[in-house]
Amino acid sequence: MSQDLAFAARLLLDAKRIMVFTGAGISTESGIPDFRGTDGIWTKFSPEDFMLDRYVADRAVRTRAWASRFPKMFGNAQPNDAHRAVVDLWEAGKLIGCVTQNIDGLHQAAGLPQHAVAELHGNADGIACLQCGAPHDPADIEQRWIEGDVDPRCDHCGGILKSTIVFFGEILPHSEVEQANRWAEEADAVVAVGSSLSVYPAAYVPLEIASRGNTFIIINKGPTDLDSVASIKLEGMAATLLPRLVDAITS
Ligand code: NAD
């Protein structure tokens, strides 16, 4: 074990309510690109297509959004060893909760219960009406889309439908933010994994825990905006480093 990893494990050993805070980098080894890398999402899609006002105003933007949503936004991506390590931490009774910026559902697919995850930026699984909020079955909407309805409307009020991913300019889901804040108040350590820690308000969550003097460990490939305030930064791949860290404190 490297010296840095051993040091991080010592810092975490006494913690009883660890929060894991994740970003797109935890899922790249599952084949889902992050935003800003060389294969990043922004090399294929325009960020402007993910702005709420443009989505509402422009049918062509909505049509492109549905074409990226169906058949399956993330193909057959499966959880990797980093997602599984978060489950191991939960099963060891050391995880207070996992706050994620990801929309891919891979924490739950790995076996983390839904009530142990706060999805700050929503989830690609759901579809709801922007006007009345009514949820719609994605399988039904996909069938309509296959049959040529490229701008599907709400069954109840005729409003614009949208995936439950949080777009730019959209308010974060209240219940998820509340849950993340509750965990942040109670956590006695935080491990941030695969996030540039540059997107706010999400990055306030680990900062809140660190600001009370608690252990703050970062696992990331490349620099993050909060490297200078971390107790220690572990540079490298999430699916290698997180399992080793979790192993060191649970076995
Ligand atoms: P980001 O793209 O800003 O940062 C990801 C970080 O992870 C980068 O620093 C990158 O170098 C690092 N990284 C990439 N692969 C890694 C690996 N295998 N191990 C360790 N580090 C790795 O992403 P972010 O911080 O999550 O914030 C931006 C937004 O990305 C969020 O709003 C989120 O909703 C969105 N997003 C989510 C997904 C997903 O659900 N999988 C994918 C793309 C973007």
Coordinates of N, CA and C in Angstrom, one line a residue, residues 59-249:
R59 N -38.2 23.6 -30.1 CA -38.6 22.2 -30.4 C -37.4 21.4 -30.9
A60 N -36.5 22.0 -31.7 CA -35.4 21.3 -32.2 C -34.5 20.8 -31.1
V61 N -34.3 21.6 -30.1 CA -33.5 21.2 -28.9 C -34.1 20.0 -28.2
R62 N -35.4 20.1 -28.1 CA -36.1 18.9 -27.4 C -36.0 17.7 -28.2
T63 N -36.1 17.8 -29.6 CA -36.0 16.6 -30.4 C -34.6 16.0 -30.3
R64 N -33.5 16.9 -30.2 CA -32.2 16.3 -30.1 C -32.0 15.7 -28.7
A65 N -32.6 16.3 -27.7 CA -32.5 15.7 -26.3 C -33.1 14.3 -26.3
W66 N -34.3 14.1 -26.9 CA -34.9 12.8 -26.9 C -34.1 11.8 -27.7
A67 N -33.5 12.3 -28.8 CA -32.6 11.4 -29.6 C -31.4 10.9 -28.8
S68 N -31.0 11.8 -27.8 CA -29.8 11.3 -27.0 C -30.3 10.4 -25.9
R69 N -31.6 10.5 -25.5 CA -32.1 9.8 -24.4 C -32.5 8.3 -24.8
F70 N -33.0 8.2 -26.0 CA -33.4 6.8 -26.4 C -32.4 6.3 -27.4
P71 N -32.2 5.0 -27.5 CA -32.8 3.9 -26.8 C -32.4 3.9 -25.3
K72 N -31.1 4.1 -25.0 CA -30.7 4.1 -23.6 C -29.5 5.0 -23.5
M73 N -29.6 6.0 -22.6 CA -28.7 7.1 -22.6 C -27.2 6.6 -22.3
F74 N -27.1 5.6 -21.5 CA -25.8 5.1 -21.1 C -25.5 3.7 -21.6
G75 N -26.2 3.3 -22.7 CA -25.9 1.9 -23.2 C -26.2 0.9 -22.1
N76 N -25.2 -0.1 -22.1 CA -25.4 -1.1 -21.0 C -24.3 -1.0 -20.0
A77 N -24.0 0.3 -19.6 CA -22.9 0.5 -18.6 C -23.3 -0.2 -17.3
Q78 N -22.2 -0.8 -16.7 CA -22.4 -1.6 -15.5 C -21.5 -0.9 -14.4
P79 N -21.9 -1.1 -13.1 CA -21.1 -0.5 -12.0 C -19.7 -1.2 -12.1
N80 N -18.7 -0.4 -11.6 CA -17.4 -0.9 -11.5 C -16.9 -1.1 -10.1
D81 N -15.7 -1.4 -9.8 CA -15.2 -1.7 -8.5 C -15.3 -0.5 -7.5
A82 N -15.3 0.7 -8.1 CA -15.4 1.9 -7.2 C -16.9 2.0 -6.7
H83 N -17.9 1.7 -7.6 CA -19.3 1.7 -7.1 C -19.5 0.6 -6.1
R84 N -18.8 -0.5 -6.3 CA -19.0 -1.7 -5.4 C -18.3 -1.4 -4.0
A85 N -17.2 -0.6 -4.1 CA -16.6 -0.3 -2.8 C -17.4 0.6 -1.9
V86 N -18.3 1.5 -2.6 CA -19.2 2.3 -1.8 C -20.2 1.4 -1.1
V87 N -20.7 0.4 -1.8 CA -21.6 -0.6 -1.2 C -20.9 -1.3 0.0
D88 N -19.7 -1.7 -0.2 CA -18.9 -2.3 0.9 C -18.9 -1.4 2.2
L89 N -18.6 -0.2 2.0 CA -18.6 0.8 3.1 C -19.9 0.9 3.8
W90 N -21.0 0.9 3.0 CA -22.4 0.9 3.5 C -22.6 -0.4 4.4
E91 N -22.2 -1.5 3.8 CA -22.5 -2.8 4.5 C -21.7 -2.9 5.8
A92 N -20.5 -2.2 5.8 CA -19.7 -2.2 7.0 C -20.2 -1.3 8.0
G93 N -21.3 -0.5 7.7 CA -21.9 0.4 8.7 C -21.2 1.7 8.9
K94 N -20.3 2.0 7.9 CA -19.5 3.2 8.1 C -20.0 4.4 7.2
L95 N -20.9 4.1 6.3 CA -21.3 5.1 5.3 C -22.6 5.8 5.8
I96 N -22.6 7.1 5.9 CA -23.8 7.8 6.3 C -24.7 8.0 5.1
G97 N -24.1 8.2 3.9 CA -24.8 8.3 2.7 C -23.9 8.7 1.5
C98 N -24.3 8.5 0.3 CA -23.6 8.8 -0.9 C -24.3 9.9 -1.6
V99 N -23.6 11.1 -1.7 CA -24.1 12.2 -2.5 C -23.5 12.2 -3.8
T100 N -24.3 12.1 -4.9 CA -23.7 12.0 -6.2 C -24.2 13.2 -7.1
Q101 N -23.3 13.6 -8.0 CA -23.7 14.5 -9.1 C -24.1 13.7 -10.3
N102 N -23.9 12.4 -10.2 CA -24.2 11.6 -11.4 C -25.6 11.3 -11.6
I103 N -26.0 11.0 -12.9 CA -27.4 10.8 -13.3 C -27.5 9.4 -13.8
D104 N -26.5 8.6 -13.7 CA -26.5 7.3 -14.3 C -27.0 6.1 -13.5
G105 N -27.3 6.3 -12.2 CA -28.0 5.3 -11.4 C -27.0 4.1 -11.1
L106 N -25.7 4.2 -11.3 CA -24.8 3.1 -11.1 C -24.6 2.8 -9.6
H107 N -24.7 3.7 -8.7 CA -24.6 3.4 -7.3 C -25.7 2.4 -6.9
Q108 N -26.9 2.7 -7.3 CA -28.0 1.8 -7.0 C -27.9 0.5 -7.7
A109 N -27.4 0.5 -9.0 CA -27.2 -0.7 -9.7 C -26.1 -1.6 -9.1
A110 N -25.2 -1.0 -8.3 CA -24.2 -1.8 -7.6 C -24.7 -2.4 -6.3
G111 N -25.9 -1.9 -5.9 CA -26.5 -2.5 -4.7 C -26.7 -1.5 -3.5
L112 N -26.4 -0.3 -3.7 CA -26.6 0.7 -2.7 C -28.1 1.0 -2.6
P113 N -28.8 0.9 -1.4 CA -30.2 1.2 -1.4 C -30.5 2.6 -1.8
Q114 N -31.7 2.8 -2.4 CA -32.0 4.2 -2.9 C -32.0 5.2 -1.7
H115 N -32.3 4.8 -0.5 CA -32.4 5.7 0.6 C -31.0 6.1 1.1
A116 N -29.9 5.5 0.5 CA -28.5 5.8 0.9 C -27.9 6.7 -0.1
V117 N -28.7 7.1 -1.2 CA -28.1 7.9 -2.3 C -28.9 9.2 -2.4
A118 N -28.2 10.4 -2.5 CA -28.9 11.6 -2.8 C -28.3 12.1 -4.2
E119 N -29.2 12.1 -5.2 CA -28.9 12.5 -6.5 C -29.1 13.9 -6.8
L120 N -28.1 14.7 -6.6 CA -28.2 16.2 -6.6 C -28.6 16.7 -8.0
H121 N -28.2 16.0 -9.0 CA -28.5 16.5 -10.4 C -29.5 15.6 -11.1
G122 N -30.4 14.9 -10.3 CA -31.4 14.1 -10.8 C -31.0 12.8 -11.3
N123 N -31.8 12.2 -12.2 CA -31.5 10.8 -12.6 C -32.1 10.7 -14.0
A124 N -31.3 10.0 -14.9 CA -31.7 9.9 -16.3 C -32.9 8.9 -16.5
D125 N -33.3 8.2 -15.4 CA -34.3 7.2 -15.5 C -35.7 7.7 -15.7
G126 N -36.0 8.9 -15.1 CA -37.3 9.4 -15.0 C -37.7 10.3 -16.1
I127 N -39.0 10.5 -16.3 CA -39.5 11.5 -17.3 C -40.7 12.2 -16.6
A128 N -40.8 13.5 -16.6 CA -41.9 14.2 -16.0 C -42.3 15.4 -16.8
C129 N -43.5 15.9 -16.5 CA -44.0 17.1 -17.2 C -43.5 18.4 -16.5
L130 N -43.0 19.3 -17.3 CA -42.5 20.5 -16.8 C -43.6 21.4 -16.2
Q131 N -44.8 21.2 -16.7 CA -45.9 22.1 -16.3 C -46.6 21.6 -15.1
C132 N -47.1 20.3 -15.1 CA -47.9 19.8 -14.0 C -47.1 18.8 -13.1
G133 N -45.9 18.5 -13.5 CA -45.0 17.6 -12.7 C -45.4 16.1 -12.8
A134 N -46.4 15.7 -13.6 CA -46.8 14.3 -13.7 C -45.7 13.4 -14.2
P135 N -45.3 12.4 -13.4 CA -44.3 11.4 -14.0 C -44.9 10.6 -15.1
H136 N -44.1 10.2 -16.0 CA -44.5 9.4 -17.2 C -43.6 8.2 -17.3
D137 N -44.2 7.1 -17.7 CA -43.4 5.8 -17.8 C -42.4 6.0 -19.0
P138 N -41.1 5.9 -18.8 CA -40.2 6.0 -19.9 C -40.4 5.0 -21.0
A139 N -40.8 3.8 -20.7 CA -41.1 2.8 -21.7 C -42.2 3.3 -22.7
D140 N -43.3 3.9 -22.1 CA -44.3 4.4 -22.9 C -43.9 5.6 -23.8
I141 N -43.1 6.5 -23.2 CA -42.6 7.6 -24.0 C -41.7 7.1 -25.1
E142 N -40.8 6.1 -24.8 CA -39.9 5.6 -25.8 C -40.7 5.0 -27.0
Q143 N -41.8 4.3 -26.6 CA -42.6 3.7 -27.7 C -43.2 4.8 -28.6
R144 N -43.7 5.8 -27.9 CA -44.2 7.0 -28.7 C -43.2 7.6 -29.6
W145 N -42.0 7.7 -29.1 CA -40.8 8.3 -29.8 C -40.5 7.4 -31.0
I146 N -40.4 6.1 -30.8 CA -40.1 5.1 -31.9 C -41.2 5.3 -33.0
E147 N -42.4 5.5 -32.6 CA -43.5 5.7 -33.6 C -43.6 7.0 -34.2
G148 N -42.6 7.9 -33.9 CA -42.5 9.2 -34.6 C -42.9 10.4 -33.8
D149 N -43.3 10.2 -32.6 CA -43.6 11.4 -31.8 C -42.3 12.0 -31.2
V150 N -41.6 12.9 -31.9 CA -40.3 13.3 -31.5 C -40.3 14.5 -30.5
D151 N -41.5 15.0 -30.1 CA -41.6 16.0 -29.1 C -42.8 15.6 -28.2
P152 N -42.7 14.5 -27.5 CA -43.9 14.0 -26.7 C -44.4 15.0 -25.7
R153 N -45.7 15.0 -25.5 CA -46.4 15.9 -24.6 C -47.0 15.2 -23.4
C154 N -47.3 15.9 -22.4 CA -47.9 15.3 -21.1 C -49.3 14.7 -21.4
D155 N -49.6 13.5 -20.9 CA -50.9 12.9 -21.1 C -52.0 13.6 -20.4
H156 N -51.6 14.4 -19.3 CA -52.6 15.1 -18.5 C -52.9 16.5 -18.9
C157 N -51.8 17.3 -19.2 CA -52.1 18.7 -19.4 C -51.5 19.2 -20.7
G158 N -50.8 18.3 -21.5 CA -50.3 18.7 -22.8 C -49.0 19.5 -22.6
G159 N -48.4 19.6 -21.4 CA -47.2 20.3 -21.2 C -46.0 19.6 -21.8
I160 N -44.8 20.3 -21.7 CA -43.6 19.7 -22.3 C -43.0 18.7 -21.3
L161 N -42.7 17.5 -21.9 CA -42.0 16.5 -21.1 C -40.5 16.7 -21.1
K162 N -39.9 16.2 -20.0 CA -38.4 16.3 -19.9 C -37.9 15.2 -19.1
S163 N -36.7 14.7 -19.4 CA -36.1 13.7 -18.5 C -35.8 14.4 -17.2
T164 N -35.7 13.6 -16.1 CA -35.5 14.1 -14.8 C -34.1 14.4 -14.4
I165 N -33.2 14.5 -15.5 CA -31.9 15.1 -15.3 C -32.0 16.6 -15.0
V166 N -31.2 17.1 -14.1 CA -31.3 18.6 -13.9 C -30.5 19.3 -15.0
F167 N -31.2 20.2 -15.7 CA -30.6 21.0 -16.7 C -30.0 22.3 -16.1
F168 N -29.1 22.9 -16.9 CA -28.6 24.2 -16.4 C -29.8 25.2 -16.3
G169 N -29.8 25.9 -15.3 CA -30.9 26.9 -15.1 C -32.1 26.3 -14.3
E170 N -32.0 25.0 -14.0 CA -33.1 24.4 -13.3 C -32.7 24.2 -11.8
I171 N -33.7 24.3 -10.9 CA -33.5 24.2 -9.5 C -33.2 22.7 -9.2
L172 N -32.3 22.5 -8.2 CA -31.9 21.1 -7.8 C -33.1 20.5 -7.1
P173 N -33.3 19.2 -7.2 CA -34.4 18.5 -6.5 C -34.4 18.7 -5.0
H174 N -35.4 19.4 -4.4 CA -35.5 19.8 -3.1 C -35.1 18.6 -2.1
S175 N -35.8 17.5 -2.3 CA -35.6 16.4 -1.3 C -34.2 15.9 -1.3
E176 N -33.5 15.9 -2.5 CA -32.2 15.4 -2.6 C -31.2 16.4 -1.9
V177 N -31.5 17.6 -2.1 CA -30.6 18.7 -1.5 C -30.7 18.6 0.1
E178 N -32.0 18.5 0.5 CA -32.2 18.4 2.0 C -31.5 17.2 2.6
Q179 N -31.6 16.0 1.9 CA -30.9 14.8 2.4 C -29.4 15.0 2.4
A180 N -28.9 15.6 1.4 CA -27.4 15.8 1.3 C -27.0 16.8 2.4
N181 N -27.8 17.8 2.7 CA -27.4 18.7 3.8 C -27.5 18.1 5.1
R182 N -28.5 17.2 5.3 CA -28.6 16.5 6.6 C -27.4 15.7 6.8
W183 N -27.0 14.9 5.8 CA -25.8 14.0 6.0 C -24.6 14.9 6.2
A184 N -24.5 16.0 5.5 CA -23.3 16.9 5.6 C -23.2 17.4 7.0
E185 N -24.3 17.7 7.7 CA -24.3 18.1 9.1 C -23.8 17.1 10.0
E186 N -24.2 15.8 9.7 CA -23.9 14.7 10.7 C -22.6 14.0 10.4
A187 N -22.0 14.1 9.1 CA -20.9 13.3 8.7 C -19.6 13.7 9.6
D188 N -18.8 12.7 9.8 CA -17.5 13.0 10.5 C -16.3 12.8 9.6
A189 N -16.5 12.6 8.3 CA -15.5 12.5 7.3 C -16.1 12.5 5.9
V190 N -15.4 12.9 4.9 CA -15.9 12.8 3.5 C -14.8 12.4 2.5
V191 N -15.2 11.5 1.6 CA -14.3 11.1 0.6 C -15.0 11.5 -0.8
A192 N -14.3 12.4 -1.5 CA -14.8 12.8 -2.8 C -14.1 12.0 -3.9
V193 N -14.9 11.4 -4.8 CA -14.3 10.5 -5.8 C -14.7 10.9 -7.2
G194 N -13.7 11.1 -8.1 CA -14.0 11.4 -9.5 C -14.8 12.6 -9.7
S195 N -14.5 13.7 -9.1 CA -15.2 15.0 -9.3 C -14.1 16.1 -9.4
S196 N -14.3 17.0 -10.4 CA -13.4 18.2 -10.5 C -13.7 19.1 -9.3
L197 N -14.8 18.9 -8.6 CA -15.2 19.7 -7.4 C -15.3 21.2 -7.9
S198 N -15.8 21.4 -9.1 CA -15.9 22.7 -9.6 C -17.3 23.2 -9.9
V199 N -18.3 22.3 -9.6 CA -19.7 22.6 -9.9 C -20.4 22.9 -8.6
Y200 N -21.0 24.1 -8.5 CA -21.7 24.6 -7.3 C -23.2 24.7 -7.6
P201 N -24.1 24.4 -6.7 CA -23.8 24.3 -5.2 C -23.3 22.9 -4.8
A202 N -23.2 21.9 -5.7 CA -22.9 20.6 -5.2 C -21.6 20.6 -4.4
A203 N -20.5 21.3 -4.8 CA -19.3 21.2 -4.1 C -19.3 21.8 -2.7
Y204 N -20.4 22.5 -2.4 CA -20.5 23.0 -1.0 C -20.7 21.8 0.0
V205 N -21.2 20.7 -0.5 CA -21.5 19.6 0.4 C -20.2 19.1 1.1
P206 N -19.1 18.6 0.3 CA -17.9 18.2 1.0 C -17.2 19.4 1.7
L207 N -17.4 20.6 1.2 CA -16.7 21.7 1.8 C -17.3 22.0 3.2
E208 N -18.6 21.8 3.4 CA -19.3 22.0 4.7 C -18.7 21.0 5.7
I209 N -18.5 19.8 5.3 CA -18.0 18.8 6.2 C -16.5 19.1 6.6
A210 N -15.7 19.5 5.6 CA -14.3 19.8 5.8 C -14.2 21.0 6.7
S211 N -15.1 22.0 6.5 CA -15.0 23.3 7.2 C -15.1 23.1 8.7
R212 N -15.7 22.0 9.2 CA -15.8 21.7 10.6 C -14.5 21.0 11.2
G213 N -13.5 20.9 10.3 CA -12.2 20.2 10.7 C -12.2 18.7 10.5
N214 N -13.2 18.2 9.8 CA -13.3 16.8 9.6 C -12.3 16.3 8.5
T215 N -12.0 15.1 8.4 CA -11.2 14.5 7.4 C -11.9 14.7 6.0
F216 N -11.1 15.1 5.0 CA -11.6 15.3 3.7 C -10.6 14.7 2.7
I217 N -10.9 13.5 2.2 CA -10.0 12.8 1.2 C -10.6 13.0 -0.2
I218 N -9.6 13.3 -1.1 CA -10.0 13.4 -2.5 C -9.3 12.2 -3.3
I219 N -10.1 11.5 -4.1 CA -9.6 10.5 -5.0 C -9.9 11.0 -6.4
N220 N -8.9 11.4 -7.2 CA -9.2 11.9 -8.5 C -8.0 11.8 -9.4
K221 N -8.3 11.6 -10.7 CA -7.3 11.6 -11.7 C -7.2 13.1 -12.2
G222 N -6.1 13.7 -11.9 CA -6.0 15.1 -12.3 C -6.4 16.1 -11.1
P223 N -6.1 17.4 -11.3 CA -6.4 18.3 -10.3 C -7.9 18.6 -10.0
T224 N -8.3 19.0 -8.8 CA -9.6 19.4 -8.5 C -9.5 20.8 -8.0
D225 N -10.6 21.5 -7.9 CA -10.6 22.9 -7.4 C -10.4 22.9 -5.9
L226 N -10.6 21.8 -5.2 CA -10.5 21.8 -3.7 C -9.2 21.0 -3.2
D227 N -8.3 20.7 -4.1 CA -7.1 20.0 -3.7 C -6.4 20.7 -2.5
S228 N -6.4 22.0 -2.5 CA -5.6 22.7 -1.4 C -6.3 22.6 0.0
V229 N -7.6 22.3 0.0 CA -8.2 22.2 1.3 C -8.4 20.7 1.8
A230 N -8.0 19.8 1.0 CA -8.1 18.3 1.4 C -7.1 18.0 2.4
S231 N -7.5 17.0 3.3 CA -6.6 16.4 4.3 C -5.5 15.7 3.5
I232 N -5.9 15.0 2.4 CA -5.0 14.3 1.5 C -5.7 14.0 0.2
K233 N -4.9 14.2 -0.9 CA -5.4 13.9 -2.2 C -4.7 12.6 -2.7
L234 N -5.5 11.6 -3.1 CA -5.0 10.4 -3.7 C -5.2 10.5 -5.2
E235 N -4.1 10.6 -5.9 CA -4.1 10.9 -7.4 C -4.2 9.5 -8.1
G236 N -5.2 9.3 -8.9 CA -5.3 8.1 -9.7 C -6.7 7.6 -9.9
M237 N -6.8 6.4 -10.3 CA -8.1 5.9 -10.8 C -9.0 5.4 -9.7
A238 N -10.3 5.8 -9.8 CA -11.3 5.5 -8.7 C -11.4 4.0 -8.5
A239 N -11.5 3.2 -9.5 CA -11.8 1.8 -9.4 C -10.6 1.0 -8.8
T240 N -9.5 1.7 -8.8 CA -8.3 1.0 -8.1 C -8.2 1.5 -6.7
L241 N -8.3 2.8 -6.5 CA -7.9 3.4 -5.2 C -9.0 3.3 -4.2
L242 N -10.3 3.5 -4.6 CA -11.4 3.5 -3.6 C -11.5 2.1 -2.9
P243 N -11.5 1.0 -3.7 CA -11.6 -0.4 -3.1 C -10.4 -0.6 -2.1
R244 N -9.2 -0.1 -2.5 CA -8.1 -0.3 -1.6 C -8.3 0.4 -0.3
L245 N -8.8 1.7 -0.4 CA -9.0 2.5 0.8 C -10.1 1.8 1.7
V246 N -11.2 1.4 1.1 CA -12.3 0.8 1.8 C -11.9 -0.5 2.5
D247 N -11.1 -1.3 1.7 CA -10.6 -2.6 2.2 C -9.7 -2.3 3.5
A248 N -8.9 -1.3 3.4 CA -8.0 -1.0 4.5 C -8.7 -0.6 5.8
I249 N -9.9 0.0 5.7 CA -10.6 0.4 6.9 C -11.7 -0.6 7.3

